[in-house]
CSV table of C-alpha atoms in Angstrom, one decimal:
chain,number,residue,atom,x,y,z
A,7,UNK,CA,110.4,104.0,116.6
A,8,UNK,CA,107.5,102.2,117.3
A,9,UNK,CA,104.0,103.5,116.0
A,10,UNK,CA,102.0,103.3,119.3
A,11,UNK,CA,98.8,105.1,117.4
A,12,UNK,CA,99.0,102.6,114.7
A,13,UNK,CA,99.1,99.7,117.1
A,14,UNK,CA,96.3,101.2,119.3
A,15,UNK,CA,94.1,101.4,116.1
A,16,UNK,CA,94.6,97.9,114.6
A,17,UNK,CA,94.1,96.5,118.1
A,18,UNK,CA,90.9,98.1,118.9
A,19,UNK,CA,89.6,96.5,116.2
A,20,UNK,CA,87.4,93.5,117.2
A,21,UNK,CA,87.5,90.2,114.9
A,22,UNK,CA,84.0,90.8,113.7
A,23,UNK,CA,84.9,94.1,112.0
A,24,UNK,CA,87.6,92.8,110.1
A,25,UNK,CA,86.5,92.4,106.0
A,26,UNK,CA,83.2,94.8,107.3
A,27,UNK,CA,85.0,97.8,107.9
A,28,UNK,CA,88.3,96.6,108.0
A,29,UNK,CA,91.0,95.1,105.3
A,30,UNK,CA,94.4,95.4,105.5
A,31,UNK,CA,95.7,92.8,102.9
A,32,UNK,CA,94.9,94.7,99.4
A,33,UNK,CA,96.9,94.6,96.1
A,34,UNK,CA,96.4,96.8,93.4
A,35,UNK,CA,97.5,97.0,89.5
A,36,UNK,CA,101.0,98.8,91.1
A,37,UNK,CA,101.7,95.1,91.6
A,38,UNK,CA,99.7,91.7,91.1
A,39,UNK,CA,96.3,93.4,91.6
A,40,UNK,CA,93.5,94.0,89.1
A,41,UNK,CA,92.2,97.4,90.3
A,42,UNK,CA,93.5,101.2,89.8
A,43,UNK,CA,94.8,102.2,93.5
A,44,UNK,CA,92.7,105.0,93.4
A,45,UNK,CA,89.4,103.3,92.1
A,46,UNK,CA,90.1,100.7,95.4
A,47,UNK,CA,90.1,103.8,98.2
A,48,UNK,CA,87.0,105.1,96.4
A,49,UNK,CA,85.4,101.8,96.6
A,50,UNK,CA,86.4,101.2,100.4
A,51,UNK,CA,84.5,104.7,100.8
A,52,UNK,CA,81.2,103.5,99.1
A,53,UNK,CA,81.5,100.5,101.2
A,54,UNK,CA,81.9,101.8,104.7
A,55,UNK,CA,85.3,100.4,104.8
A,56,UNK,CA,87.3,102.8,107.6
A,57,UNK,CA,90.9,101.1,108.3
A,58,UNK,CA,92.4,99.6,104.7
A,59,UNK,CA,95.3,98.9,103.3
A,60,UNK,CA,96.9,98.2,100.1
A,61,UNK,CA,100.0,96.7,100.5
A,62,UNK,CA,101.3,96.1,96.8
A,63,UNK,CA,104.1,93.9,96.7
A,64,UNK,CA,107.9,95.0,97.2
A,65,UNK,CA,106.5,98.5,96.0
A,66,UNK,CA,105.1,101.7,97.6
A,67,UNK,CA,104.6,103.6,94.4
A,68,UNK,CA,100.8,103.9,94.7
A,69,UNK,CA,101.5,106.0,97.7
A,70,UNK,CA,103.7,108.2,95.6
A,71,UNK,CA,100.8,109.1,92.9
A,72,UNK,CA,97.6,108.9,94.7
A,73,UNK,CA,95.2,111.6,95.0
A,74,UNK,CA,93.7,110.2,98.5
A,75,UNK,CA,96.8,110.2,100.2
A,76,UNK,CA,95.6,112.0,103.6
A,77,UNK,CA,92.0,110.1,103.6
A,78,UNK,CA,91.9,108.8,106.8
A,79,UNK,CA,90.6,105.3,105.9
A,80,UNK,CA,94.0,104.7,104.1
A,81,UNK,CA,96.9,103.3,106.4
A,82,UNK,CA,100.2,103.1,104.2
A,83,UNK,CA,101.1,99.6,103.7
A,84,UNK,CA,103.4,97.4,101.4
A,85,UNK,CA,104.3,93.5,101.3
A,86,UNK,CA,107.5,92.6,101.1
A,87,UNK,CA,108.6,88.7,99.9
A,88,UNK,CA,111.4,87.2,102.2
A,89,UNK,CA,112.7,83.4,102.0
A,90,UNK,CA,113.5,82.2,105.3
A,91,UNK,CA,114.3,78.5,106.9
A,92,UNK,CA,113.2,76.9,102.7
A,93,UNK,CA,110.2,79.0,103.4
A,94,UNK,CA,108.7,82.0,101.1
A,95,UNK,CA,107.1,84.3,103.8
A,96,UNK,CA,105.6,87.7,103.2
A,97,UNK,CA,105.8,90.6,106.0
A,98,UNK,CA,103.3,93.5,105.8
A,99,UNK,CA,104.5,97.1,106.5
A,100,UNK,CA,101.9,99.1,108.4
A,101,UNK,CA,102.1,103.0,108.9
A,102,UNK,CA,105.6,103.3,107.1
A,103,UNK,CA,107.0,106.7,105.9
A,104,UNK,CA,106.8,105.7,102.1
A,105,UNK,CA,109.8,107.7,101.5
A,106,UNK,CA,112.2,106.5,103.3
A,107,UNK,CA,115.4,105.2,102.5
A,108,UNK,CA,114.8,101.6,104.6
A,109,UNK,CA,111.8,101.3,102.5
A,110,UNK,CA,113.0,102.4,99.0
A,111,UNK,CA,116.0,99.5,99.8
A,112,UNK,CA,113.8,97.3,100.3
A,113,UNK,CA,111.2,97.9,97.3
A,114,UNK,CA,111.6,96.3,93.7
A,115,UNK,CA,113.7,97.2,91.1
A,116,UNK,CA,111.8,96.6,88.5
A,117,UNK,CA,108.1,95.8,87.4
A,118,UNK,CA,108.9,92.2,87.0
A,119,UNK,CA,109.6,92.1,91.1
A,120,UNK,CA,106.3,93.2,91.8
A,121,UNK,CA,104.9,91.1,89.6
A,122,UNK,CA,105.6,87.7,88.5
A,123,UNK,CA,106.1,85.1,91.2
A,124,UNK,CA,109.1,83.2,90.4
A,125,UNK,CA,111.1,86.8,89.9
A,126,UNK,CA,109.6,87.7,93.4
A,127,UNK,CA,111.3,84.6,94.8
A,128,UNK,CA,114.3,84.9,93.7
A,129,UNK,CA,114.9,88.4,94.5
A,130,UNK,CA,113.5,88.1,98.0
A,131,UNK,CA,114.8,89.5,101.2
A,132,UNK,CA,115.4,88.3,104.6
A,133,UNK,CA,113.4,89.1,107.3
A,134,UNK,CA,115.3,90.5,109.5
A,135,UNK,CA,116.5,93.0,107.2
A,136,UNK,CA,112.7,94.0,106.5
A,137,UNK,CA,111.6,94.1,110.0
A,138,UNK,CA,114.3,96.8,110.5
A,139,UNK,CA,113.9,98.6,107.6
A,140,UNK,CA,109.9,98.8,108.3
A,141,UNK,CA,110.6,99.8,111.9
A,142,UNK,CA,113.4,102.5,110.6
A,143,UNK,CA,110.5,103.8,108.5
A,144,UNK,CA,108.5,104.2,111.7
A,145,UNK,CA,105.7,101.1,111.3
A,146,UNK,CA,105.5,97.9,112.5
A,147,UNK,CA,105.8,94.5,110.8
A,148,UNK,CA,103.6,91.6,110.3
A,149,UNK,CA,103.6,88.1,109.7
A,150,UNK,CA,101.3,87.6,106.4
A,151,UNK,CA,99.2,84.7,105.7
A,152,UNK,CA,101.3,82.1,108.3
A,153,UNK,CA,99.2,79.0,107.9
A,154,UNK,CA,100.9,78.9,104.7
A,155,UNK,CA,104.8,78.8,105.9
A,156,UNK,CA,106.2,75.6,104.8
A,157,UNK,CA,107.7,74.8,107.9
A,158,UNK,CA,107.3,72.4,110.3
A,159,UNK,CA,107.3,74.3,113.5
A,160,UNK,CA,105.2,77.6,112.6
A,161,UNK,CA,106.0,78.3,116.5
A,162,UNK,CA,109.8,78.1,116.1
A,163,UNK,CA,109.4,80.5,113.3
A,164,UNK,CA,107.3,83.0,114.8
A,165,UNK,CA,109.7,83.1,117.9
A,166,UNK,CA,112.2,83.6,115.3
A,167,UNK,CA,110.6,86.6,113.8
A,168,UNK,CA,109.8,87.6,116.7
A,169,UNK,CA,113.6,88.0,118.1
A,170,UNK,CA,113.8,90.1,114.7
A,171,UNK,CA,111.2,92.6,116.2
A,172,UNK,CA,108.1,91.2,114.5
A,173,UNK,CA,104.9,92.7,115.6
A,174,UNK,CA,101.8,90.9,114.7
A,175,UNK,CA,100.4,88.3,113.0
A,176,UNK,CA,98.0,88.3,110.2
A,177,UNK,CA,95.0,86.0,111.9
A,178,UNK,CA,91.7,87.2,110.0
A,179,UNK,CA,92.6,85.6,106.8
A,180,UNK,CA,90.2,83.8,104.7
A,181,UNK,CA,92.5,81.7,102.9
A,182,UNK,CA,91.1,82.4,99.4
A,183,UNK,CA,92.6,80.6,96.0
A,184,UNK,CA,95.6,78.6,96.0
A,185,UNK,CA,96.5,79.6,99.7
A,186,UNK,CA,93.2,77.5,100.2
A,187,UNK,CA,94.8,74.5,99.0
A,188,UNK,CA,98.6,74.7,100.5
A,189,UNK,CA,98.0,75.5,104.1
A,190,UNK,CA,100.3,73.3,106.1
A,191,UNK,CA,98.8,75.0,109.4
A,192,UNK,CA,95.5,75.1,111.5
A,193,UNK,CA,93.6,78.2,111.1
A,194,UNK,CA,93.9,78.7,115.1
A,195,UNK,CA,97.4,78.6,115.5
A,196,UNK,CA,98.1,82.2,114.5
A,197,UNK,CA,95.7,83.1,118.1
A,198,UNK,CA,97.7,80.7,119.9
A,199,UNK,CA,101.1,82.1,118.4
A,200,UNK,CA,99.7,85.4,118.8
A,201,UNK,CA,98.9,85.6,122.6
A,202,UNK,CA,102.4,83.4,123.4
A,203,UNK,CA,104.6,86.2,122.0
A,204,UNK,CA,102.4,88.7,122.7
A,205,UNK,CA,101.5,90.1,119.0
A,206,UNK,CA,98.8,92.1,117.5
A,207,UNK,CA,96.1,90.9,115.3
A,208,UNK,CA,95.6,92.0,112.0
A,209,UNK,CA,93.5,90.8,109.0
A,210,UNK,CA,92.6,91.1,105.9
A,211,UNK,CA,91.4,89.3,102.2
A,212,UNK,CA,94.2,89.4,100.2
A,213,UNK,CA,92.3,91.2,97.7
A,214,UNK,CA,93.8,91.3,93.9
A,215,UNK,CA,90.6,92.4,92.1
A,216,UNK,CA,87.5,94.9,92.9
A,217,UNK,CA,86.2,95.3,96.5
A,218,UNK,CA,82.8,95.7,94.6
A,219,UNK,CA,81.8,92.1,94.1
């Protein structure tokens, strides 16, 4: 079922909000982050942040242990690693039930698949499967960081995804480390893409440290 309230938020959101009060690309020490969950809520709340994120890789367990579950700033999110057309590609999970069976599938086995980056390749899904498992868990699916897809039609792929039941596109990005250096895309193509297939916009830094800086 699609998660209309969810959808309605992130797309009321206007492009200069995004990284001011918005971020919805976090990882925490649950995967590759830096930062306790925890510490990163309470230092979206000292910011002003009021829509984040922290979508840990392949894992939900922060969800599972955190004492801000019902803070309203927090929309439940994970990142899941999928290999597609000798592409790695990453689909965020907005809004998910945590708990569910499509999501627990889905998650890591172990610490390592969270982690390390060669174990996260070769243990990753395809996205088709992860588009229906998110949308089984009752949120909706987005296309990470796409300027970074090693492909040579980004708009084949997207149409692709999008037959799977993808529903956005991560477009406020700010292309940070070494995804500054391996984009094989223009920084406008995810609006172009976006408004073709008719998908939301969603953004976010890719945070793996503080957000105090």
């Amino acid at each position: 079922m699609e998660n209309m309230a969810l959808k309605a938020r992130i797309t009321s959101l206007k492009r200069e909000e995004y990284y001011k009060i918005a971020n919805l690309h976090i990882h925490s020490n649950v995967s590759d982050g830096k930062e306790d969950f925890d510490i990163l809520i309470e230092q979206a709340q000292k910011l002003g942040l009021k829509h984040i994120s922290i979508t840990d890789h392949n894992t939900v367990a922060g969800y599972k242990k955190t004492r801000h579950l019902n803070d309203p700033v927090l929309i439940p999110g994970v990142e899941f690693d999928c290999f597609y057309q000798t592409s790695l590609i990453h689909i965020l999970g907005y809004g998910i039930d945590f708990s569910s069976p499509h999501i627990e599938k889905l998650c890591a086995k172990n610490k390592n698949e969270t982690k390390l980056d060669i174990v996260r390749l070769f243990h990753s899904r395809h996205p088709k499967d992860v588009i229906e498992g998110i949308h089984k868990a009752g949120g909706i699916a987005v296309f990470a960081h796409p300027c970074c897809s090693s492909v040579l039609s980004l708009d084949c792929l997207v149409k692709k995804l999008k037959n799977f039941g993808l529903d956005g596109i991560e477009a406020y990005y700010p292309y940070n480390r070494h995804r500054g250096i391996i984009k094989f895309h223009s920084r406008k193509k995810p609006f172009e893409l976006a408004k073709k297939y008719n998908l939301i916009l969603t953004g976010g830094t890719d945070e793996h440290g503080s957000l105090e800086k």
